[in-house]
Coordinates of C-alpha atoms in Angstrom, one line a residue:
X1 CA 0.0 0.0 0.0
X2 CA 1.2 3.5 -0.8
X3 CA 1.7 6.0 2.0
X4 CA 0.3 9.2 0.5
X5 CA -0.6 12.5 2.0
X6 CA -3.8 14.1 0.9
X7 CA -3.2 17.2 -1.2
X8 CA -5.8 19.7 -2.2
X9 CA -5.9 20.6 -5.9
X10 CA -4.9 24.2 -5.1
X11 CA -1.9 23.0 -3.3
X12 CA -0.6 21.0 -6.3
X13 CA -1.3 23.9 -8.6
X14 CA 0.5 26.3 -6.3
X15 CA 3.5 24.0 -6.0
X16 CA 3.7 23.5 -9.8
X17 CA 3.4 27.3 -10.4
X18 CA 6.2 28.0 -7.9
X19 CA 8.4 25.4 -9.6
X20 CA 7.8 27.1 -13.0
X21 CA 8.4 30.6 -11.6
X22 CA 11.6 29.6 -9.8
X23 CA 12.8 27.9 -13.0
X24 CA 12.0 31.0 -15.0
X25 CA 13.9 33.2 -12.5
X26 CA 16.9 30.9 -12.5
X27 CA 17.2 31.4 -16.3
X28 CA 17.6 35.1 -15.7
X29 CA 19.9 37.5 -13.8
X30 CA 19.0 39.3 -10.6
X31 CA 18.8 42.5 -12.6
X32 CA 16.2 41.0 -14.9
X33 CA 14.1 39.8 -12.0
X34 CA 14.5 43.2 -10.3
X35 CA 13.1 44.8 -13.5
X36 CA 10.1 42.5 -13.4
X37 CA 9.5 43.4 -9.7
X38 CA 9.8 47.1 -10.6
X39 CA 7.4 46.7 -13.5
X40 CA 4.8 45.0 -11.1
X41 CA 5.1 48.1 -8.9
X42 CA 6.2 46.0 -5.9
X43 CA 8.1 47.6 -3.0
X44 CA 8.9 45.5 -0.1
X45 CA 10.7 45.6 3.2
X46 CA 14.5 44.8 3.6
X47 CA 15.2 41.8 5.8
X48 CA 11.6 40.8 6.1
X49 CA 10.5 37.1 6.1
X50 CA 7.0 38.0 4.9
X51 CA 7.2 41.3 2.9
X52 CA 10.5 41.2 0.9
X53 CA 10.2 42.4 -2.7
X54 CA 11.3 39.0 -4.0
X55 CA 8.7 37.1 -1.9
X56 CA 6.0 39.6 -2.8
X57 CA 6.8 39.1 -6.5
X58 CA 6.5 35.3 -6.2
X59 CA 3.0 35.8 -4.6
X60 CA 2.1 38.3 -7.3
X61 CA 3.2 35.7 -10.0
X62 CA 0.9 33.2 -8.3
X63 CA -2.0 35.6 -8.3
X64 CA -1.4 36.2 -12.0
X65 CA -1.6 32.5 -12.6
X66 CA -5.0 32.4 -10.7
X67 CA -3.6 30.9 -7.5
X68 CA -5.4 32.1 -4.3
X69 CA -2.1 32.9 -2.5
X70 CA -2.4 35.7 0.1
X71 CA 0.8 35.6 2.2
X72 CA 4.1 33.9 2.5
X73 CA 7.0 33.3 4.8
X74 CA 10.6 32.8 3.7
X75 CA 12.8 31.5 6.5
X76 CA 16.2 30.2 5.6
X77 CA 15.7 28.1 2.4
X78 CA 12.0 27.4 3.1
X79 CA 9.5 29.4 1.2
X80 CA 5.9 28.7 2.3
X81 CA 2.7 30.2 0.7
X82 CA -0.6 30.6 2.5
X83 CA -4.1 31.2 1.4
X84 CA -6.6 33.7 2.9
X85 CA -7.4 31.4 5.8
X86 CA -3.8 30.9 6.7
X87 CA -3.7 27.3 5.3
X88 CA -0.5 26.2 3.6
X89 CA -0.8 26.1 -0.1
X90 CA 2.7 25.1 -0.9
X91 CA 6.2 24.8 0.7
X92 CA 9.3 24.8 -1.5
X93 CA 13.0 25.0 -0.9
X94 CA 14.8 28.0 -2.4
X95 CA 18.4 27.0 -1.9
X96 CA 21.1 29.3 -0.6
X97 CA 24.9 28.8 -0.6
X98 CA 26.8 27.4 -3.6
X99 CA 23.6 26.1 -5.2
X100 CA 21.7 29.4 -4.8
X101 CA 19.6 30.5 -7.7
X102 CA 18.6 33.9 -8.9
X103 CA 15.9 34.6 -6.4
X104 CA 18.1 33.9 -3.4
X105 CA 20.9 35.9 -4.9
X106 CA 18.6 38.9 -5.5
X107 CA 17.1 38.6 -1.9
X108 CA 20.7 38.7 -0.6
X109 CA 21.5 41.8 -2.7
X110 CA 18.5 43.6 -1.4
X111 CA 19.2 42.6 2.2
X112 CA 22.9 43.6 1.8
X113 CA 21.8 47.1 1.0
X114 CA 23.0 47.0 -2.6
X115 CA 22.3 50.5 -4.0
X116 CA 21.3 49.0 -7.4
X117 CA 18.2 47.5 -5.8
X118 CA 17.4 50.2 -3.1
X119 CA 14.3 51.2 -5.0
X120 CA 12.8 47.7 -4.3
X121 CA 12.5 48.4 -0.6
X122 CA 10.9 51.1 1.5
X123 CA 13.2 53.7 3.2
X124 CA 16.5 55.2 2.4
X125 CA 19.6 53.1 1.6
X126 CA 22.3 53.3 4.1
X127 CA 25.1 55.8 3.6
X128 CA 28.9 55.0 3.7
X129 CA 29.1 55.8 7.5
X130 CA 26.4 53.3 8.1
X131 CA 28.1 50.7 6.0
X132 CA 31.4 51.2 7.8
X133 CA 29.6 50.8 11.2
X134 CA 28.0 47.6 10.0
X135 CA 31.3 46.3 8.7
X136 CA 33.0 46.8 12.1
X137 CA 30.5 44.6 13.9
X138 CA 32.2 41.3 14.9
X139 CA 30.4 38.2 13.7
X140 CA 28.9 35.9 16.2
X141 CA 30.7 32.6 16.6

């Protein structure tokens, strides 16, 4: 007998659309995806697990495909999409490190205060004095 988990049709559709969108993104550069985010009029929050411009763009792409996604969380490599009632629609891994794709790379550029992507987030980019202060912070062991 097969051990299977029941999956709602919208969960399968969400997962398939996420796979297709991530594949699409990985065939492009971070700059090209940033241009798509700008064209969609998306402005997110730097360092957010549920309102980053990259995550909001993924949810927007799901909406465009007719998926009833409302919110998401992106913690580490795990990207989870929720419907209006807070039920999980899909969970997918967006790898970091040496196997990182375009989306994770762009997310890091946004969070690292890269000026080329400052328009994707709310607020002013940090100045040189702020960057020097951040660089002087000792990493945790």
